[in-house]
Tab-separated table of C-alpha atoms in Angstrom:
chain	number	residue	atom	x	y	z
P	1	MET	CA	135.418	56.254	14.409
P	2	LEU	CA	138.338	53.940	13.582
P	3	THR	CA	140.711	56.130	15.590
P	4	ARG	CA	138.437	56.008	18.622
P	5	PHE	CA	138.116	52.232	18.270
P	6	LEU	CA	141.905	51.800	18.088
P	7	LEU	CA	142.337	54.033	21.129
P	8	LEU	CA	139.803	51.944	23.050
P	9	ILE	CA	141.627	48.752	22.096
P	10	THR	CA	144.947	50.275	23.187
P	11	LEU	CA	143.546	51.273	26.589
P	12	LEU	CA	141.994	47.845	27.041
P	13	VAL	CA	145.275	46.082	26.233
P	14	ALA	CA	147.140	48.387	28.641
P	15	ALA	CA	144.618	47.659	31.376
P	16	LEU	CA	144.882	43.924	30.829
P	17	GLY	CA	148.664	44.174	30.854
P	18	SER	CA	148.701	46.052	34.150
P	19	ALA	CA	146.351	43.483	35.666
P	20	GLN	CA	148.702	40.714	34.618
P	21	ASP	CA	151.832	42.451	35.882
P	22	PRO	CA	151.718	42.772	39.671
P	23	VAL	CA	153.645	45.405	41.555
P	24	GLU	CA	156.967	43.898	42.607
P	25	LEU	CA	158.281	44.834	46.038
P	26	ARG	CA	161.783	44.004	47.251
P	27	LEU	CA	162.330	43.026	50.878
P	28	THR	CA	165.844	42.853	52.336
P	29	TRP	CA	165.896	40.241	55.086
P	30	TYR	CA	168.312	38.364	57.316
P	31	ASP	CA	167.866	35.163	59.302
P	32	ASP	CA	168.761	34.109	62.827
P	33	GLY	CA	166.827	30.849	62.541
P	34	ASN	CA	163.794	29.725	60.580
P	35	GLU	CA	162.040	33.090	60.408
P	36	GLY	CA	162.776	33.657	56.721
P	37	GLN	CA	161.075	30.396	55.803
P	38	VAL	CA	158.074	31.248	57.983
P	39	LEU	CA	157.781	34.747	56.534
P	40	ARG	CA	157.966	33.416	52.980
P	41	GLU	CA	155.036	31.089	53.675
P	42	LEU	CA	153.025	33.988	55.102
P	43	LEU	CA	153.867	36.139	52.077
P	44	ASP	CA	152.784	33.339	49.756
P	45	ARG	CA	149.373	33.423	51.430
P	46	PHE	CA	149.257	37.199	51.073
P	47	GLU	CA	150.082	36.997	47.374
P	48	ALA	CA	147.377	34.384	46.824
P	49	GLU	CA	144.849	36.810	48.295
P	50	ASN	CA	146.438	39.861	46.636
P	51	PRO	CA	147.590	38.835	43.146
P	52	ASP	CA	148.394	42.447	42.234
P	53	ILE	CA	151.413	42.475	44.577
P	54	ARG	CA	154.491	40.266	44.523
P	55	VAL	CA	157.136	40.367	47.273
P	56	VAL	CA	160.682	39.240	46.482
P	57	MET	CA	162.770	38.412	49.557
P	58	ASP	CA	166.482	39.113	49.315
P	59	THR	CA	168.079	37.277	52.237
P	60	VAL	CA	171.503	38.702	53.114
P	61	PRO	CA	174.117	38.155	55.851
P	62	TYR	CA	173.373	40.271	58.909
P	63	ALA	CA	176.772	41.968	59.283
P	64	SER	CA	177.652	42.681	55.656
P	65	GLY	CA	174.119	43.004	54.305
P	66	ILE	CA	172.173	44.764	57.062
P	67	LEU	CA	174.748	46.611	59.173
P	68	GLU	CA	177.101	47.618	56.374
P	69	ALA	CA	175.530	47.580	52.899
P	70	LEU	CA	171.949	48.644	53.619
P	71	PRO	CA	172.785	52.019	55.263
P	72	LEU	CA	174.974	52.903	52.274
P	73	GLN	CA	172.198	51.997	49.852
P	74	LEU	CA	169.666	54.096	51.744
P	75	ALA	CA	172.014	57.074	52.039
P	76	SER	CA	172.465	57.035	48.250
P	77	GLY	CA	168.705	57.046	47.682
P	78	GLN	CA	168.654	53.395	46.640
P	79	GLY	CA	167.566	50.301	48.482
P	80	PRO	CA	164.559	48.011	48.775
P	81	ASP	CA	160.921	48.767	49.509
P	82	MET	CA	161.042	47.068	52.916
P	83	ALA	CA	163.785	45.758	55.174
P	84	ARG	CA	164.371	43.988	58.457
P	85	VAL	CA	166.652	46.211	60.530
P	86	THR	CA	168.059	46.511	64.039
P	87	ASP	CA	169.567	50.030	63.936
P	88	LEU	CA	166.153	51.573	64.456
P	89	GLY	CA	167.123	55.071	65.559
P	90	GLY	CA	170.125	55.396	63.287
P	91	LEU	CA	168.157	54.623	60.126
P	92	ALA	CA	164.898	56.327	61.133
P	93	GLU	CA	165.316	59.121	58.575
P	94	PHE	CA	164.991	56.565	55.773
P	95	PHE	CA	161.816	54.879	57.017
P	96	LEU	CA	158.446	55.265	55.317
P	97	ASP	CA	155.626	56.663	57.440
P	98	LEU	CA	152.865	54.127	56.892
P	99	ARG	CA	150.265	56.148	58.800
P	100	PRO	CA	148.671	57.878	55.760
P	101	TYR	CA	148.176	54.500	54.066
P	102	LEU	CA	146.838	52.478	57.027
P	103	GLU	CA	143.164	51.711	57.541
P	104	ASP	CA	143.555	51.482	61.331
P	105	PRO	CA	146.523	53.444	62.731
P	106	ALA	CA	145.004	53.094	66.219
P	107	TYR	CA	145.657	49.333	66.096
P	108	TRP	CA	149.350	50.006	65.517
P	109	GLU	CA	149.538	52.587	68.298
P	110	ALA	CA	147.786	50.280	70.769
P	111	ASN	CA	149.889	47.202	70.062
P	112	PHE	CA	153.277	48.554	68.968
P	113	GLY	CA	153.274	51.965	70.682
P	114	PRO	CA	156.314	51.664	73.014
P	115	PHE	CA	158.443	50.235	70.218
P	116	LEU	CA	157.378	52.762	67.582
P	117	ASP	CA	159.322	55.380	69.549
P	118	TRP	CA	162.504	53.390	68.885
P	119	MET	CA	162.090	53.763	65.124
P	120	ARG	CA	160.552	57.235	64.806
P	121	PRO	CA	162.428	60.382	63.812
P	122	GLU	CA	162.510	62.978	66.571
P	123	ASP	CA	159.224	64.775	67.283
P	124	SER	CA	157.305	62.448	64.983
P	125	ASP	CA	154.202	60.291	65.267
P	126	ALA	CA	155.228	58.173	62.272
P	127	ILE	CA	154.383	54.487	62.046
P	128	PRO	CA	157.390	53.027	60.204
P	129	GLY	CA	156.819	49.314	60.878
P	130	PHE	CA	156.569	46.671	63.578
P	131	MET	CA	158.906	44.500	65.640
P	132	THR	CA	159.565	41.084	64.153
P	133	GLN	CA	160.667	40.239	67.653
P	134	LEU	CA	161.422	41.821	70.993
P	135	THR	CA	164.825	40.660	72.177
P	136	VAL	CA	166.597	40.518	75.503
P	137	THR	CA	170.303	39.857	75.851
P	138	GLY	CA	171.551	37.222	78.260
P	139	PRO	CA	173.756	34.149	78.639
P	140	PHE	CA	173.301	30.566	77.473
P	141	ILE	CA	175.086	27.643	79.087
P	142	ASN	CA	175.920	24.128	77.955
P	143	ARG	CA	174.201	22.277	80.797
P	144	THR	CA	175.607	18.916	79.695
P	145	LEU	CA	179.157	20.156	80.279
P	146	PHE	CA	178.237	21.261	83.807
P	147	GLU	CA	176.846	17.780	84.489
P	148	GLN	CA	179.919	16.066	83.058
P	149	ALA	CA	182.171	18.255	85.193
P	150	GLY	CA	180.135	17.678	88.331
P	151	VAL	CA	179.726	21.432	88.786
P	152	ALA	CA	176.329	22.667	89.958
P	153	VAL	CA	174.601	25.363	87.905
P	154	PRO	CA	174.115	28.268	90.315
P	155	GLU	CA	170.656	29.447	91.251
P	156	GLY	CA	169.593	32.919	92.301
P	157	ASP	CA	171.656	36.069	91.798
P	158	THR	CA	175.097	35.326	90.374
P	159	THR	CA	177.897	37.700	89.383
P	160	TRP	CA	179.998	37.676	86.230
P	161	ASP	CA	183.060	36.816	88.330
P	162	GLU	CA	181.249	33.761	89.713
P	163	TRP	CA	180.201	32.622	86.243
P	164	ALA	CA	183.762	33.091	84.952
P	165	GLU	CA	185.172	30.930	87.753
P	166	LEU	CA	182.528	28.213	87.368
P	167	THR	CA	182.836	28.014	83.596
P	168	ARG	CA	186.635	27.812	83.859
P	169	GLN	CA	186.204	24.848	86.198
P	170	VAL	CA	183.813	23.192	83.750
P	171	ALA	CA	186.060	23.837	80.760
P	172	GLU	CA	189.103	22.395	82.546
P	173	ALA	CA	187.240	19.309	83.779
P	174	THR	CA	185.709	18.503	80.385
P	175	GLY	CA	188.507	19.530	78.043
P	176	THR	CA	186.346	22.258	76.505
P	177	PRO	CA	188.571	24.787	74.690
P	178	PHE	CA	187.144	27.948	76.279
P	179	ALA	CA	184.946	28.954	79.195
P	180	MET	CA	183.039	31.862	77.635
P	181	ALA	CA	182.166	33.761	74.473
P	182	MET	CA	180.362	37.058	73.857
P	183	ASP	CA	179.092	38.484	70.578
P	184	ARG	CA	181.441	41.110	69.176
P	185	THR	CA	179.289	44.179	69.695
P	186	GLY	CA	179.037	46.969	72.215
P	187	HIS	CA	175.343	46.156	72.525
P	188	ARG	CA	176.087	42.803	74.171
P	189	LEU	CA	178.632	44.366	76.538
P	190	ALA	CA	176.277	47.179	77.562
P	191	GLY	CA	174.057	45.131	79.893
P	192	PRO	CA	176.961	43.758	81.954
P	193	ALA	CA	178.513	47.254	82.095
P	194	ILE	CA	175.246	48.812	83.304
P	195	SER	CA	174.978	46.076	85.938
P	196	GLU	CA	178.411	47.098	87.186
P	197	GLY	CA	177.218	50.700	87.494
P	198	ALA	CA	177.998	52.274	84.109
P	199	ALA	CA	175.824	55.380	83.662
P	200	LEU	CA	176.696	55.740	79.936
P	201	PHE	CA	175.164	59.250	79.749
P	202	ASP	CA	176.076	62.554	81.381
P	203	ALA	CA	173.612	64.993	82.942
P	204	GLU	CA	172.862	66.497	79.508
P	205	GLY	CA	172.060	63.116	78.003
P	206	HIS	CA	175.260	62.834	75.952
P	207	PRO	CA	177.142	59.517	75.923
P	208	ALA	CA	179.859	59.458	78.576
P	209	LEU	CA	181.735	56.196	79.078
P	210	ASP	CA	184.530	56.886	81.528
P	211	ASP	CA	183.186	55.848	84.893
P	212	GLU	CA	183.969	53.121	87.418
P	213	GLY	CA	181.197	50.791	86.272
P	214	PHE	CA	182.173	50.825	82.602
P	215	ARG	CA	185.855	50.414	83.425
P	216	ALA	CA	185.125	47.473	85.703
P	217	MET	CA	183.365	45.489	82.970
P	218	ALA	CA	185.816	46.499	80.266
P	219	GLN	CA	188.711	45.357	82.462
P	220	ARG	CA	187.035	41.982	82.939
P	221	MET	CA	186.828	41.566	79.189
P	222	VAL	CA	190.521	42.446	78.844
P	223	ASP	CA	191.499	39.982	81.561
P	224	TRP	CA	189.332	37.177	80.160
P	225	HIS	CA	190.869	37.518	76.719
P	226	ALA	CA	194.355	37.666	78.199
P	227	ASP	CA	194.034	34.579	80.408
P	228	GLY	CA	192.171	32.398	77.892
P	229	THR	CA	188.796	32.427	79.638
P	230	MET	CA	187.112	33.944	76.589
P	231	ILE	CA	187.524	32.568	73.091
P	232	PRO	CA	189.558	35.029	70.979
P	233	ASP	CA	188.024	34.068	67.622
P	234	VAL	CA	184.905	36.189	68.115
P	235	TRP	CA	186.382	39.571	69.101
P	236	ILE	CA	189.952	39.278	67.835
P	237	GLY	CA	189.902	36.696	65.078
P	238	ALA	CA	186.733	37.777	63.314
P	239	GLY	CA	187.778	41.299	62.278
P	240	GLY	CA	185.376	43.601	60.462
P	241	SER	CA	182.316	44.701	62.398
P	242	TYR	CA	179.782	42.437	64.094
P	243	ALA	CA	180.587	38.816	64.846
P	244	ALA	CA	178.592	36.219	66.776
P	245	GLY	CA	179.721	33.287	68.909
P	246	ASN	CA	176.739	31.077	68.114
P	247	GLU	CA	178.731	28.633	65.984
P	248	GLN	CA	181.241	28.081	68.772
P	249	PHE	CA	178.418	27.456	71.233
P	250	THR	CA	176.522	25.011	69.023
P	251	ASN	CA	179.800	23.146	68.438
P	252	ALA	CA	180.351	22.868	72.221
P	253	GLN	CA	183.573	24.868	72.127
P	254	VAL	CA	182.482	27.179	74.962
P	255	VAL	CA	180.636	26.624	78.226
P	256	LEU	CA	178.805	29.968	78.426
P	257	TYR	CA	177.757	32.229	75.554
P	258	MET	CA	176.554	35.811	76.076
P	259	SER	CA	174.077	36.614	73.314
P	260	GLY	CA	170.291	36.844	73.466
P	261	SER	CA	166.806	35.512	72.928
P	262	TRP	CA	166.940	35.578	69.114
P	263	GLN	CA	169.280	32.573	69.229
P	264	VAL	CA	166.654	30.247	70.743
P	265	GLY	CA	165.060	29.189	67.465
P	266	GLN	CA	168.276	28.234	65.744
P	267	PHE	CA	169.655	26.506	68.845
P	268	ALA	CA	166.549	24.331	68.955
P	269	ASN	CA	167.221	23.324	65.343
P	270	LEU	CA	171.014	23.157	65.258
P	271	ILE	CA	171.786	21.617	68.651
P	272	GLY	CA	168.878	19.183	68.676
P	273	ASP	CA	169.834	16.258	70.910
P	274	GLY	CA	173.533	17.138	70.786
P	275	PHE	CA	173.566	18.446	74.358
P	276	ASP	CA	171.310	20.049	76.947
P	277	TRP	CA	171.445	23.816	76.904
P	278	ALA	CA	169.732	26.572	78.840
P	279	ALA	CA	169.317	30.322	79.104
P	280	VAL	CA	170.218	31.719	82.526
P	281	PRO	CA	169.314	35.066	84.130
P	282	ASN	CA	171.648	37.989	83.547
P	283	PRO	CA	174.458	38.134	86.096
P	284	CYS	CA	174.256	40.825	88.738
P	285	GLY	CA	176.533	43.691	89.623
P	286	PRO	CA	176.269	46.379	92.296
P	287	ALA	CA	173.815	48.411	90.188
P	288	ALA	CA	171.560	45.893	88.415
P	289	CYS	CA	171.064	42.408	86.968
P	290	THR	CA	170.293	43.628	83.480
P	291	GLY	CA	170.668	42.730	79.872
P	292	MET	CA	169.740	44.987	76.963
P	293	PRO	CA	166.353	45.217	75.291
P	294	GLY	CA	166.253	45.343	71.551
P	295	GLY	CA	164.948	43.576	68.562
P	296	ALA	CA	164.522	43.709	64.829
P	297	ALA	CA	161.803	45.593	63.009
P	298	LEU	CA	160.290	45.150	59.586
P	299	VAL	CA	159.978	48.654	58.168
P	300	GLY	CA	158.840	50.312	54.992
P	301	LEU	CA	161.412	52.521	53.292
P	302	ALA	CA	160.698	56.034	52.117
P	303	ALA	CA	162.410	55.566	48.750
P	304	THR	CA	159.776	53.068	47.611
P	305	GLU	CA	157.728	53.934	44.553
P	306	HIS	CA	154.802	51.902	45.889
P	307	PRO	CA	153.925	53.106	49.425
P	308	GLU	CA	150.314	51.903	49.232
P	309	ALA	CA	151.406	48.388	48.291
P	310	VAL	CA	154.021	48.390	51.060
P	311	ALA	CA	151.344	49.390	53.567
P	312	ARG	CA	149.090	46.542	52.422
P	313	VAL	CA	151.855	43.984	52.912
P	314	MET	CA	152.822	45.425	56.300
P	315	SER	CA	149.205	45.553	57.485
P	316	TYR	CA	148.738	41.901	56.588
P	317	LEU	CA	151.899	40.766	58.369
P	318	ALA	CA	151.200	42.944	61.422
P	319	GLY	CA	147.678	41.580	61.871
P	320	GLU	CA	147.311	39.813	65.211
P	321	GLU	CA	146.443	36.388	63.804
P	322	VAL	CA	149.279	36.347	61.285
P	323	LEU	CA	151.824	37.818	63.694
P	324	ARG	CA	150.838	35.361	66.437
P	325	GLU	CA	151.634	32.509	64.050
P	326	PHE	CA	154.940	34.135	63.087
P	327	TYR	CA	156.063	34.506	66.722
P	328	ALA	CA	154.906	31.012	67.683
P	329	ARG	CA	156.710	29.300	64.811
P	330	THR	CA	159.928	31.353	65.032
P	331	LEU	CA	160.195	31.138	68.845
P	332	PHE	CA	160.456	34.919	69.187
P	333	ILE	CA	159.363	37.026	72.145
P	334	PRO	CA	156.351	39.048	70.895
P	335	GLY	CA	156.839	42.709	70.079
P	336	HIS	CA	153.025	43.063	70.068
P	337	LEU	CA	151.447	44.092	73.369
P	338	GLY	CA	148.158	42.292	72.792
P	339	ILE	CA	149.834	38.990	71.980
P	340	ALA	CA	152.264	39.332	74.886
P	341	GLU	CA	149.458	40.034	77.330
P	342	GLY	CA	147.325	37.137	76.113
P	343	GLY	CA	150.197	34.678	76.147
P	344	LEU	CA	151.654	32.625	73.335
P	345	GLU	CA	151.960	28.880	72.839
P	346	TYR	CA	155.220	28.270	71.032
P	347	GLU	CA	155.440	25.543	68.408
P	348	THR	CA	158.430	23.578	69.608
P	349	ASP	CA	159.201	20.091	70.876
P	350	SER	CA	162.402	21.381	72.472
P	351	GLU	CA	162.125	21.623	76.241
P	352	SER	CA	165.330	23.680	76.283
P	353	ALA	CA	163.826	26.213	73.871
P	354	ALA	CA	160.566	26.551	75.804
P	355	GLU	CA	162.394	27.030	79.108
P	356	ALA	CA	164.825	29.525	77.560
P	357	LEU	CA	161.974	31.662	76.224
P	358	ASN	CA	160.441	31.764	79.698
P	359	VAL	CA	163.775	32.863	81.173
P	360	PHE	CA	164.150	35.678	78.659
P	361	ALA	CA	160.542	36.798	79.092
P	362	ALA	CA	161.130	37.018	82.854
P	363	GLN	CA	164.205	39.175	82.236
P	364	VAL	CA	162.111	41.957	80.687
P	365	GLY	CA	161.073	43.054	84.172
P	366	GLU	CA	164.727	43.194	85.289
P	367	LEU	CA	165.910	45.556	82.555
P	368	SER	CA	167.519	48.749	83.833
P	369	PRO	CA	166.182	52.191	82.844
P	370	VAL	CA	169.694	52.926	81.581
P	371	ALA	CA	169.397	49.953	79.234
P	372	TYR	CA	166.097	51.242	77.844
P	373	ALA	CA	167.568	54.733	77.466
P	374	LEU	CA	170.541	53.411	75.516
P	375	GLN	CA	168.384	51.241	73.273
P	376	GLY	CA	166.142	54.197	72.456
P	377	TYR	CA	169.061	56.596	71.924
P	378	ARG	CA	169.249	57.833	68.365
P	379	TYR	CA	173.017	57.398	68.080
P	380	ASN	CA	173.383	54.158	70.000
P	381	ARG	CA	175.058	52.482	67.035
P	382	VAL	CA	177.842	55.055	67.300
P	383	VAL	CA	178.362	54.082	70.944
P	384	PHE	CA	178.263	50.350	70.259
P	385	ASP	CA	180.724	50.562	67.367
P	386	ALA	CA	183.226	52.718	69.260
P	387	VAL	CA	183.209	50.334	72.219
P	388	ARG	CA	183.610	47.291	69.957
P	389	ASP	CA	186.447	48.663	67.853
P	390	ARG	CA	188.532	50.293	70.569
P	391	LEU	CA	188.150	47.470	73.080
P	392	THR	CA	189.327	45.014	70.441
P	393	GLN	CA	192.486	47.090	70.118
P	394	VAL	CA	193.136	46.530	73.820
P	395	PHE	CA	192.769	42.772	73.349
P	396	THR	CA	195.340	42.847	70.541
P	397	GLY	CA	197.789	45.006	72.495
P	398	GLU	CA	197.467	48.083	70.299
P	399	LEU	CA	196.043	50.297	73.063
P	400	SER	CA	195.920	50.399	76.835
P	401	LEU	CA	192.483	50.447	78.409
P	402	ASP	CA	192.939	54.100	79.365
P	403	GLU	CA	193.819	54.987	75.783
P	404	ALA	CA	190.918	52.931	74.435
P	405	ILE	CA	188.314	54.584	76.650
P	406	ALA	CA	189.619	58.032	75.712
P	407	ARG	CA	189.423	57.153	72.020
P	408	MET	CA	185.960	55.625	72.420
P	409	GLN	CA	184.760	58.943	73.775
P	410	SER	CA	186.447	61.002	71.064
P	411	ASP	CA	185.083	58.668	68.364
P	412	ILE	CA	181.582	59.042	69.772
P	413	ASP	CA	181.822	62.833	70.084
P	414	GLU	CA	183.163	63.233	66.544
P	415	ARG	CA	180.675	60.921	64.854
P	416	ILE	CA	177.677	62.435	66.609
P	417	ALA	CA	178.884	65.951	65.726
P	418	GLU	CA	179.293	64.879	62.092
P	419	ALA	CA	175.827	63.356	62.036
P	420	GLN	CA	174.223	66.426	63.568
P	421	ALA	CA	176.067	68.756	61.196
P	422	GLY	CA	174.661	66.856	58.246
P	423	GLU	CA	171.054	67.089	59.417
């Protein structure tokens, strides 16, 4: 009898202990603007309603933490329970399929369907996560500098050559150090290249860069770095992998900055009343007037020991009411079809931010099929990295453009072959 009583006491103590110790989930996150703060507030509400789960956010730098460290962690079988990622196809093998743990998979299919294909392994109906935002690449301009220079901001279709000439005029008239900047990534260069006619894929669907359209845009980048039109700090001075030109833009060191819609939130906060800024439509070439689609997704990771808890957190955050608040407060273009269709009232007092979001939303209809194909391509990160690294070597004088394009192609072929051999 005493033994049974002691056993009962032991089980009761264990049960009480487990009730007091919630499951701890780790979430690796990066910030473009205020979205980490907003997400933390939403998670606090979730935890208040679900005291058996605690979510710890580990906010890391995008380049070193998300692009570089996270893939290594996942490949070694380590890593967090959830993460915010942009390399959707390249990391798909590590994503958790939430479908078995969701109460309403149909809701996810109906509202996130087109974007789920970006993050699914081949021939899969997995539901790995949802888009924290849909993004569109495109240029920003410092409108105040145009006004000070007495140069009119062009309306209607405009080419990259026209923007380069106009921004050089503005920079010279206002004493601005440089006319233009572009994020150091092949993703940002892809839209302009496609507009110039780059096909990027051969008839079999394999990446193929050496065509007239790609060369035309690559040569522009070489010329702009050589003649001082484009600030060298981003592509040449930064080194490493990804680098952004947002700091140079917010400090009014450049007239035009080629980046994308995810910058709107932080520009509204960082620029404030410093100067008037605006997003402008993507410049046109002979083939298109396109940027690149994209975005970041919050995904569950297959290595988690708590898939049910991960699914509960993800279901809460992906709910229409919660996600509508997230998009409205972060100034992100919705990656949720229902919210996008119904419209969204953004929470901002910045007229520049509101107008910029409308410009980017209008650009979705201008995106080229080639841009969508590249964004959905499983090995697009291989393409982007090869373009970035080899083109930088042209800027520094290490390679000619012909040599760089040849090495881009060989890099791509080798890395894809290595990846496929390891599958």
